[in-house]
Tab-separated table of C-alpha atoms and ligand atoms in Angstrom:
chain	number	residue	atom	x	y	z
A	1	MET	CA	70.062	-79.369	-40.057
A	2	GLU	CA	68.324	-77.113	-42.477
A	3	LEU	CA	67.023	-73.883	-41.072
A	4	ARG	CA	63.947	-74.167	-43.262
A	5	LYS	CA	63.074	-77.401	-41.542
A	6	ILE	CA	63.331	-75.913	-38.081
A	7	VAL	CA	61.187	-72.983	-39.116
A	8	GLY	CA	58.720	-75.286	-40.856
A	9	LEU	CA	58.422	-77.470	-37.819
A	10	PHE	CA	57.799	-74.566	-35.485
A	11	CYS	CA	55.142	-73.321	-37.847
A	12	LEU	CA	53.540	-76.723	-37.851
A	13	ILE	CA	53.542	-76.715	-34.075
A	14	GLY	CA	52.119	-73.230	-34.356
A	15	ILE	CA	49.104	-74.602	-36.174
A	16	LEU	CA	48.847	-77.497	-33.788
A	17	SER	CA	49.088	-75.252	-30.785
A	18	VAL	CA	45.412	-74.495	-31.141
A	19	ASN	CA	45.082	-78.056	-29.912
A	20	GLY	CA	47.001	-77.358	-26.740
A	21	CYS	CA	50.475	-78.662	-27.621
A	22	GLY	CA	53.262	-76.493	-26.251
A	23	LYS	CA	56.658	-75.722	-27.728
A	24	SER	CA	58.680	-76.096	-24.576
A	25	MET	CA	60.931	-79.007	-23.857
A	26	ASP	CA	60.139	-82.084	-21.812
A	27	ILE	CA	56.792	-80.991	-20.538
A	28	GLU	CA	54.681	-82.995	-18.196
A	29	ARG	CA	51.513	-81.352	-17.124
A	30	GLN	CA	47.977	-82.004	-16.207
A	31	GLN	CA	45.155	-80.377	-18.046
A	32	GLU	CA	41.460	-80.181	-17.681
A	33	ASN	CA	39.882	-82.254	-20.380
A	34	ALA	CA	36.755	-80.301	-21.001
A	35	GLY	CA	35.557	-82.561	-23.806
A	36	MET	CA	35.594	-85.849	-21.898
A	37	SER	CA	34.053	-85.407	-18.448
A	38	LEU	CA	36.062	-83.466	-15.898
A	39	LYS	CA	38.702	-86.183	-15.536
A	40	LYS	CA	42.278	-84.897	-15.616
A	41	HIS	CA	44.704	-86.279	-18.142
A	42	MET	CA	48.411	-86.148	-18.719
A	43	GLU	CA	50.416	-84.752	-21.613
A	44	ALA	CA	54.118	-85.481	-22.002
A	45	GLN	CA	56.194	-83.839	-24.708
A	46	LYS	CA	59.848	-84.403	-25.524
A	47	GLU	CA	62.159	-83.005	-28.167
A	48	ILE	CA	65.325	-84.360	-29.684
A	49	PHE	CA	67.665	-83.624	-32.575
A	50	ALA	CA	68.261	-86.879	-34.450
A	51	MET	CA	68.441	-88.218	-38.022
A	52	ASP	CA	69.585	-84.764	-39.044
A	53	THR	CA	66.347	-83.145	-38.014
A	54	TYR	CA	64.369	-81.753	-35.118
A	55	MET	CA	61.820	-84.100	-33.570
A	56	VAL	CA	58.937	-83.697	-31.121
A	57	VAL	CA	56.882	-86.485	-29.586
A	58	THR	CA	53.712	-85.832	-27.611
A	59	ALA	CA	51.827	-88.557	-25.777
A	60	TYR	CA	48.611	-88.250	-23.778
A	61	GLY	CA	46.981	-90.278	-21.057
A	62	GLU	CA	48.058	-91.977	-17.873
A	63	ASN	CA	51.329	-93.418	-19.150
A	64	ALA	CA	52.229	-90.370	-21.221
A	65	GLN	CA	55.536	-89.683	-19.517
A	66	SER	CA	56.966	-93.188	-19.862
A	67	ALA	CA	55.600	-93.380	-23.422
A	68	ALA	CA	57.381	-90.158	-24.424
A	69	GLU	CA	60.602	-91.450	-22.881
A	70	ALA	CA	60.246	-94.762	-24.706
A	71	ALA	CA	59.762	-92.843	-27.968
A	72	ILE	CA	63.017	-90.930	-27.458
A	73	ASP	CA	64.836	-94.184	-26.649
A	74	GLU	CA	63.493	-95.725	-29.847
A	75	ILE	CA	64.573	-92.720	-31.944
A	76	GLN	CA	68.088	-92.962	-30.508
A	77	ARG	CA	68.217	-96.723	-30.997
A	78	LEU	CA	67.158	-96.491	-34.658
A	79	ASP	CA	69.384	-93.481	-35.340
A	80	ALA	CA	72.342	-95.507	-34.068
A	81	LEU	CA	71.463	-98.307	-36.510
A	82	LEU	CA	70.486	-96.333	-39.592
A	83	SER	CA	72.489	-93.103	-39.529
A	84	ILE	CA	74.715	-93.114	-42.590
A	85	GLY	CA	77.164	-90.494	-41.418
A	86	SER	CA	77.987	-91.963	-38.019
A	87	GLU	CA	80.919	-94.360	-38.044
A	88	GLU	CA	79.301	-96.364	-35.287
A	89	SER	CA	76.120	-97.175	-37.176
A	90	GLU	CA	75.133	-100.518	-38.631
A	91	VAL	CA	74.522	-98.999	-42.065
A	92	TRP	CA	77.929	-97.303	-42.036
A	93	ASN	CA	79.539	-100.673	-41.334
A	94	ILE	CA	77.504	-102.408	-44.031
A	95	ASN	CA	78.608	-99.777	-46.549
A	96	LYS	CA	82.224	-99.990	-45.452
A	97	ASN	CA	82.392	-103.791	-45.465
A	98	GLY	CA	80.177	-104.453	-48.477
A	99	GLY	CA	77.569	-106.275	-46.397
A	100	ASP	CA	76.876	-107.872	-43.026
A	101	VAL	CA	74.425	-109.981	-41.076
A	102	LEU	CA	71.617	-107.483	-40.511
A	103	SER	CA	69.799	-106.614	-37.289
A	104	GLU	CA	66.057	-107.261	-37.213
A	105	ASP	CA	65.123	-103.621	-37.932
A	106	THR	CA	67.588	-103.170	-40.770
A	107	ALA	CA	66.572	-106.502	-42.317
A	108	TYR	CA	62.902	-105.468	-42.177
A	109	LEU	CA	63.655	-102.079	-43.748
A	110	LEU	CA	65.836	-103.611	-46.446
A	111	GLU	CA	63.075	-106.045	-47.387
A	112	ARG	CA	60.405	-103.323	-47.455
A	113	ALA	CA	62.683	-101.007	-49.449
A	114	THR	CA	63.591	-103.587	-52.086
A	115	GLU	CA	59.924	-104.547	-52.464
A	116	LEU	CA	59.003	-100.869	-52.873
A	117	CYS	CA	61.800	-100.431	-55.386
A	118	LYS	CA	60.165	-103.133	-57.506
A	119	GLU	CA	56.650	-101.776	-57.083
A	120	THR	CA	57.710	-98.236	-57.988
A	121	ASP	CA	59.717	-99.402	-61.026
A	122	GLY	CA	62.931	-98.186	-59.438
A	123	ALA	CA	61.733	-94.678	-58.503
A	124	PHE	CA	62.568	-95.521	-54.886
A	125	ASP	CA	65.988	-97.127	-54.557
A	126	ILE	CA	67.987	-97.369	-51.316
A	127	THR	CA	71.211	-98.045	-53.247
A	128	ILE	CA	71.185	-94.328	-54.156
A	129	TYR	CA	73.981	-93.442	-51.700
A	130	PRO	CA	76.923	-93.228	-54.179
A	131	ILE	CA	74.910	-90.636	-56.129
A	132	MET	CA	74.115	-88.668	-52.949
A	133	GLU	CA	77.854	-88.643	-52.212
A	134	ALA	CA	78.761	-87.503	-55.727
A	135	TRP	CA	76.469	-84.472	-55.381
A	136	GLY	CA	77.910	-83.698	-51.938
A	137	PHE	CA	74.581	-84.115	-50.130
A	138	THR	CA	76.289	-86.343	-47.567
A	139	THR	CA	78.967	-83.797	-46.617
A	140	GLN	CA	77.277	-80.527	-47.648
A	141	ASP	CA	80.284	-79.979	-49.874
A	142	TYR	CA	77.942	-79.563	-52.836
A	143	GLN	CA	78.932	-79.906	-56.489
A	144	VAL	CA	77.474	-80.935	-59.823
A	145	PRO	CA	79.253	-84.244	-60.530
A	146	ALA	CA	81.136	-84.933	-63.744
A	147	GLU	CA	79.258	-87.135	-66.250
A	148	GLU	CA	81.827	-89.913	-65.821
A	149	THR	CA	81.405	-89.904	-62.048
A	150	LEU	CA	77.642	-90.048	-62.379
A	151	LYS	CA	77.888	-92.918	-64.852
A	152	THR	CA	79.924	-94.950	-62.361
A	153	CYS	CA	77.498	-94.097	-59.539
A	154	LEU	CA	74.499	-95.019	-61.680
A	155	SER	CA	75.945	-98.468	-62.286
A	156	LEU	CA	76.076	-98.912	-58.490
A	157	THR	CA	72.465	-97.804	-58.018
A	158	ASP	CA	70.500	-100.987	-58.517
A	159	SER	CA	68.602	-102.721	-55.714
A	160	THR	CA	68.355	-105.897	-57.796
A	161	GLN	CA	72.080	-106.296	-57.091
A	162	LEU	CA	71.480	-106.645	-53.351
A	163	ILE	CA	72.044	-110.253	-52.342
A	164	PHE	CA	70.029	-110.928	-49.207
A	165	ASP	CA	69.387	-114.227	-47.460
A	166	GLU	CA	66.005	-113.957	-45.713
A	167	VAL	CA	66.840	-116.818	-43.354
A	168	THR	CA	70.352	-115.918	-42.198
A	169	LYS	CA	69.706	-112.147	-42.743
A	170	GLU	CA	73.045	-111.888	-44.470
A	171	LEU	CA	73.441	-109.099	-47.011
A	172	SER	CA	76.135	-108.688	-49.625
A	173	PHE	CA	76.477	-106.399	-52.642
A	174	GLY	CA	76.449	-107.811	-56.174
A	175	ILE	CA	78.669	-104.940	-57.339
A	176	GLU	CA	81.646	-103.718	-55.363
A	177	GLY	CA	81.213	-100.156	-54.151
A	178	MET	CA	77.429	-100.238	-53.720
A	179	LYS	CA	76.138	-98.337	-50.665
A	180	LEU	CA	72.811	-98.139	-48.854
A	181	ASP	CA	70.915	-94.975	-47.890
A	182	PHE	CA	67.827	-95.288	-45.692
A	183	GLY	CA	67.318	-91.499	-45.657
A	184	GLY	CA	64.115	-91.752	-47.694
A	185	ILE	CA	62.424	-94.266	-45.384
A	186	ALA	CA	64.036	-94.187	-41.903
A	187	LYS	CA	61.899	-91.430	-40.392
A	188	GLY	CA	58.643	-93.054	-41.492
A	189	TYR	CA	59.782	-96.368	-40.035
A	190	THR	CA	60.752	-94.622	-36.802
A	191	SER	CA	57.353	-92.965	-36.408
A	192	SER	CA	55.620	-96.300	-37.122
A	193	ARG	CA	57.735	-98.008	-34.462
A	194	ILE	CA	56.898	-95.303	-31.913
A	195	ILE	CA	53.174	-95.700	-32.575
A	196	ASP	CA	53.515	-99.486	-32.034
A	197	ILE	CA	55.387	-98.938	-28.772
A	198	TRP	CA	52.771	-96.448	-27.608
A	199	LYS	CA	50.017	-98.950	-28.271
A	200	GLU	CA	51.934	-101.445	-26.102
A	201	HIS	CA	52.039	-98.773	-23.374
A	202	GLY	CA	48.262	-98.462	-23.571
A	203	ILE	CA	48.489	-94.987	-25.102
A	204	THR	CA	45.475	-94.128	-27.255
A	205	SER	CA	46.326	-90.528	-28.213
A	206	GLY	CA	49.592	-89.044	-29.398
A	207	MET	CA	51.560	-87.381	-32.134
A	208	VAL	CA	55.061	-87.899	-33.472
A	209	ASN	CA	56.605	-85.072	-35.505
A	210	LEU	CA	59.955	-86.005	-37.029
A	211	GLY	CA	61.107	-82.871	-38.848
A	212	GLY	CA	57.672	-82.215	-40.296
A	213	ASN	CA	56.962	-85.890	-40.977
A	214	VAL	CA	53.966	-86.544	-38.767
A	215	GLN	CA	52.304	-89.700	-37.496
A	216	THR	CA	49.279	-89.636	-35.203
A	217	LEU	CA	47.804	-92.195	-32.838
A	218	GLY	CA	44.064	-92.132	-32.264
A	219	TYR	CA	42.259	-88.823	-31.817
A	220	LYS	CA	43.082	-85.756	-29.777
A	221	MET	CA	42.018	-85.988	-26.148
A	222	ASP	CA	38.875	-83.977	-26.822
A	223	GLY	CA	37.860	-86.595	-29.386
A	224	SER	CA	38.477	-84.393	-32.424
A	225	GLU	CA	40.862	-85.111	-35.299
A	226	TRP	CA	44.444	-83.869	-35.506
A	227	LYS	CA	44.986	-80.842	-37.742
A	228	ILE	CA	48.134	-81.077	-39.828
A	229	GLY	CA	49.315	-78.110	-41.882
A	230	ILE	CA	50.981	-79.015	-45.172
A	231	GLN	CA	53.846	-76.576	-45.672
A	232	SER	CA	53.972	-74.471	-48.810
A	233	PRO	CA	57.057	-75.255	-50.921
A	234	GLU	CA	57.577	-71.559	-51.635
A	235	ASP	CA	57.133	-70.085	-48.199
A	236	GLU	CA	57.740	-72.067	-45.045
A	237	SER	CA	55.470	-69.864	-43.001
A	238	THR	CA	52.357	-70.659	-45.019
A	239	TYR	CA	50.387	-73.796	-45.816
A	240	ILE	CA	48.935	-75.224	-48.964
A	241	GLY	CA	46.167	-76.616	-46.804
A	242	VAL	CA	45.221	-78.382	-43.596
A	243	LEU	CA	44.442	-82.067	-43.173
A	244	LYS	CA	42.204	-83.402	-40.423
A	245	ILE	CA	43.078	-86.996	-39.681
A	246	HIS	CA	43.392	-89.702	-37.030
A	247	ASP	CA	45.598	-92.813	-36.856
A	248	LYS	CA	47.586	-91.766	-39.911
A	249	ALA	CA	51.068	-90.796	-41.009
A	250	VAL	CA	51.312	-87.587	-43.061
A	251	ILE	CA	54.694	-87.428	-44.768
A	252	THR	CA	55.842	-84.803	-47.253
A	253	SER	CA	58.782	-84.738	-49.659
A	254	GLY	CA	59.808	-81.559	-51.393
A	255	GLY	CA	62.845	-80.368	-53.289
A	256	TYR	CA	62.721	-77.202	-51.158
A	257	GLU	CA	63.788	-79.146	-48.052
A	258	ARG	CA	67.448	-79.586	-48.984
A	259	TYR	CA	69.155	-78.058	-52.007
A	260	PHE	CA	72.042	-75.981	-53.285
A	261	GLU	CA	72.441	-73.503	-56.114
A	262	GLN	CA	75.184	-73.416	-58.695
A	263	ASP	CA	75.430	-71.139	-61.733
A	264	GLY	CA	71.836	-70.065	-61.246
A	265	ALA	CA	70.463	-73.615	-61.220
A	266	MET	CA	68.934	-75.306	-58.183
A	267	TYR	CA	69.796	-78.887	-57.283
A	268	HIS	CA	67.754	-80.713	-54.629
A	269	HIS	CA	68.162	-83.958	-52.678
A	270	ILE	CA	65.511	-86.181	-54.262
A	271	ILE	CA	67.299	-88.049	-56.999
A	272	ASP	CA	65.867	-89.784	-60.042
A	273	PRO	CA	67.705	-93.153	-60.014
A	274	GLU	CA	67.308	-93.303	-63.819
A	275	THR	CA	69.361	-90.185	-64.492
A	276	GLY	CA	71.341	-89.588	-61.305
A	277	TYR	CA	70.066	-85.986	-61.350
A	278	PRO	CA	67.640	-84.311	-58.940
A	279	ALA	CA	64.175	-85.384	-60.105
A	280	GLU	CA	62.633	-82.820	-62.457
A	281	SER	CA	59.221	-84.386	-62.560
A	282	GLY	CA	57.145	-81.216	-62.494
A	283	LEU	CA	56.146	-81.836	-58.857
A	284	VAL	CA	57.318	-79.542	-56.071
A	285	SER	CA	55.654	-81.269	-53.136
A	286	VAL	CA	54.237	-84.731	-52.484
A	287	THR	CA	52.373	-85.649	-49.306
A	288	ILE	CA	51.415	-89.239	-48.549
A	289	VAL	CA	48.689	-90.089	-46.026
A	290	SER	CA	48.711	-93.674	-44.804
A	291	SER	CA	48.346	-95.746	-41.658
A	292	ASP	CA	51.763	-97.206	-42.529
A	293	GLY	CA	54.470	-94.610	-41.823
A	294	THR	CA	57.206	-96.631	-43.498
A	295	LEU	CA	55.201	-96.845	-46.701
A	296	ALA	CA	54.261	-93.151	-46.547
A	297	ASP	CA	57.895	-92.068	-46.278
A	298	ALA	CA	59.166	-94.219	-49.145
A	299	LEU	CA	56.243	-93.252	-51.361
A	300	SER	CA	56.604	-89.527	-50.711
A	301	THR	CA	60.072	-89.813	-52.248
A	302	ALA	CA	59.033	-92.246	-55.000
A	303	LEU	CA	55.973	-90.305	-56.204
A	304	PHE	CA	58.038	-87.100	-56.265
A	305	VAL	CA	60.413	-88.857	-58.668
A	306	MET	CA	57.553	-90.304	-60.763
A	307	GLY	CA	55.794	-87.023	-61.509
A	308	LYS	CA	52.060	-86.386	-61.496
A	309	ASP	CA	50.796	-88.778	-64.173
A	310	ARG	CA	52.839	-91.793	-63.098
A	311	ALA	CA	52.152	-91.024	-59.427
A	312	LEU	CA	48.392	-90.972	-59.950
A	313	GLU	CA	48.488	-94.207	-61.964
A	314	PHE	CA	50.423	-95.765	-59.082
A	315	TRP	CA	47.869	-94.461	-56.585
A	316	LYS	CA	45.019	-96.002	-58.575
A	317	LEU	CA	46.649	-99.423	-58.155
A	318	HIS	CA	47.246	-98.906	-54.399
A	319	SER	CA	44.381	-96.627	-53.322
A	320	ASP	CA	43.534	-98.911	-50.387
A	321	GLU	CA	47.011	-98.323	-48.920
A	322	PHE	CA	47.456	-94.548	-49.128
A	323	ASP	CA	46.194	-91.162	-50.296
A	324	ALA	CA	48.242	-88.336	-51.755
A	325	ILE	CA	48.423	-84.554	-52.152
A	326	LEU	CA	50.499	-83.482	-55.145
A	327	MET	CA	51.549	-79.964	-56.023
A	328	THR	CA	53.036	-79.099	-59.403
A	329	LYS	CA	55.461	-76.306	-60.171
A	330	GLU	CA	52.570	-74.485	-61.846
A	331	ASN	CA	50.904	-74.450	-58.384
A	332	GLU	CA	48.240	-76.969	-59.376
A	333	LEU	CA	47.010	-79.050	-56.473
A	334	TYR	CA	45.742	-82.625	-56.819
A	335	ILE	CA	44.298	-84.695	-53.991
A	336	THR	CA	43.141	-88.293	-54.133
A	337	GLU	CA	39.518	-88.990	-53.318
A	338	GLY	CA	40.092	-90.834	-50.018
A	339	ILE	CA	41.002	-87.573	-48.228
A	340	LYS	CA	38.799	-85.105	-50.074
A	341	GLU	CA	36.591	-84.591	-47.004
A	342	ASN	CA	39.641	-84.208	-44.725
A	343	PHE	CA	41.554	-81.518	-46.607
A	344	THR	CA	40.819	-77.809	-46.688
A	345	SER	CA	42.751	-75.314	-48.760
A	346	ASP	CA	42.415	-71.767	-50.055
A	347	MET	CA	43.914	-72.959	-53.331
A	348	SER	CA	41.788	-74.423	-56.081
A	349	LEU	CA	42.313	-78.131	-56.289
A	350	GLU	CA	41.406	-81.138	-58.351
A	351	VAL	CA	40.111	-84.295	-56.681
A	352	VAL	CA	41.420	-87.424	-58.388
A	353	ASN	CA	39.062	-90.401	-58.501
A	354	LYS	CA	39.931	-94.022	-59.158
B	1	ADP	P1	63.319	-85.802	-46.217
B	1	ADP	O1	64.289	-86.828	-45.698
B	1	ADP	O2	63.938	-84.476	-46.510
B	1	ADP	O3	62.084	-85.719	-45.398
B	1	ADP	P2	62.609	-87.674	-48.308
B	1	ADP	O4	61.790	-88.579	-47.460
B	1	ADP	O5	62.083	-87.426	-49.673
B	1	ADP	O6	62.854	-86.273	-47.655
B	1	ADP	O7	64.032	-88.334	-48.407
B	1	ADP	C1	65.065	-87.779	-49.158
B	1	ADP	C2	66.290	-88.598	-48.865
B	1	ADP	O8	66.108	-89.919	-49.411
B	1	ADP	C3	67.551	-88.073	-49.510
B	1	ADP	O9	68.228	-87.207	-48.649
B	1	ADP	C4	68.331	-89.350	-49.764
B	1	ADP	O10	68.968	-89.748	-48.562
B	1	ADP	C5	67.264	-90.353	-50.079
B	1	ADP	N1	66.885	-90.429	-51.507
B	1	ADP	C6	66.974	-89.481	-52.483
B	1	ADP	N2	66.475	-89.922	-53.651
B	1	ADP	C7	66.031	-91.195	-53.410
B	1	ADP	C8	65.418	-92.188	-54.224
B	1	ADP	N3	65.116	-91.977	-55.509
B	1	ADP	N4	65.112	-93.369	-53.624
B	1	ADP	C9	65.390	-93.608	-52.324
B	1	ADP	N5	65.963	-92.712	-51.521
B	1	ADP	C10	66.277	-91.515	-52.037
B	2	MG	MG1	60.612	-90.212	-47.987
């Protein structure tokens, strides 16, 4: 787990704490709800380390405690399926055996991911794992791979070579040695699943924070919107701005989240599947705002790879599905028009219209 992420998350909670969320573990408490009559309401908060990051779930209302517990169960269930490093996981077995009959969740994610690979012209590709391994991102034994190694890995990075039977859910690889990596989409899917489970529990207010990837359900208990700080890529203790939203996922990708340095150069964990190198697209941070957490997570990675111009063209075609906040390495900030009223920042910014 990256220290920056822990710090970033605590800072985020810091901002949110003005809303009454605490930092302590497994809290169940009753609070006066001044905004909505004098009725008392419950808050339940739980923390867990999973999917290589620190996670906090906070549910409100009568069934808050059981909802928070159900969220933790769901995180553990999905981690056990999707974790690439754990030898017990479904994905680990798929990668080892060159395919398998997939569970319902993994089949759903595979279908979404391959569809998004097509839509993003290959910027998002879950067959990226051999490249992640070559750079040492999977073991933290970092190195710049030899050209020959990268060439071999690039030939294995091609979602069109996934052979999947939608009826039997059987997956096989068109090229031997291919490997899947759900790291760019798993957390968004997990937060979406938790929100669905909470709705089944009758929860109408809650927040899921999976290592800084946030998804909210409804409004805060006082009826106001959630305030989400978007971390600055340069300094984890400051924000490029604050978003006020409800019923949305807010998911950020940045090269600053995981990287290593060698011979004065910095290499981060978001890879351009065209080149096999960390994406040098001119963007340093991409935030996606969407009611679909799975989509938001995949697109935060994809738009980072695309760079500003391609990303904004893509947004124009899909503006009913998401909004975006893009920051370039020159510290220029672009936000799409759907969230212009929801975002406040001390930085100057450009609103992008359709
Ligand atoms: P984080 O997981 O740090 O929040 P992202 O959502 O951007 O950030 O996911 C980055 C992860 O996605 C990488 O660690 C790797 O597992 C995977 N990945 C990297 N590049 C790509 C890509 N082009 N397409 C799909 N997945 C990717
Ligand atoms: Mg992502």
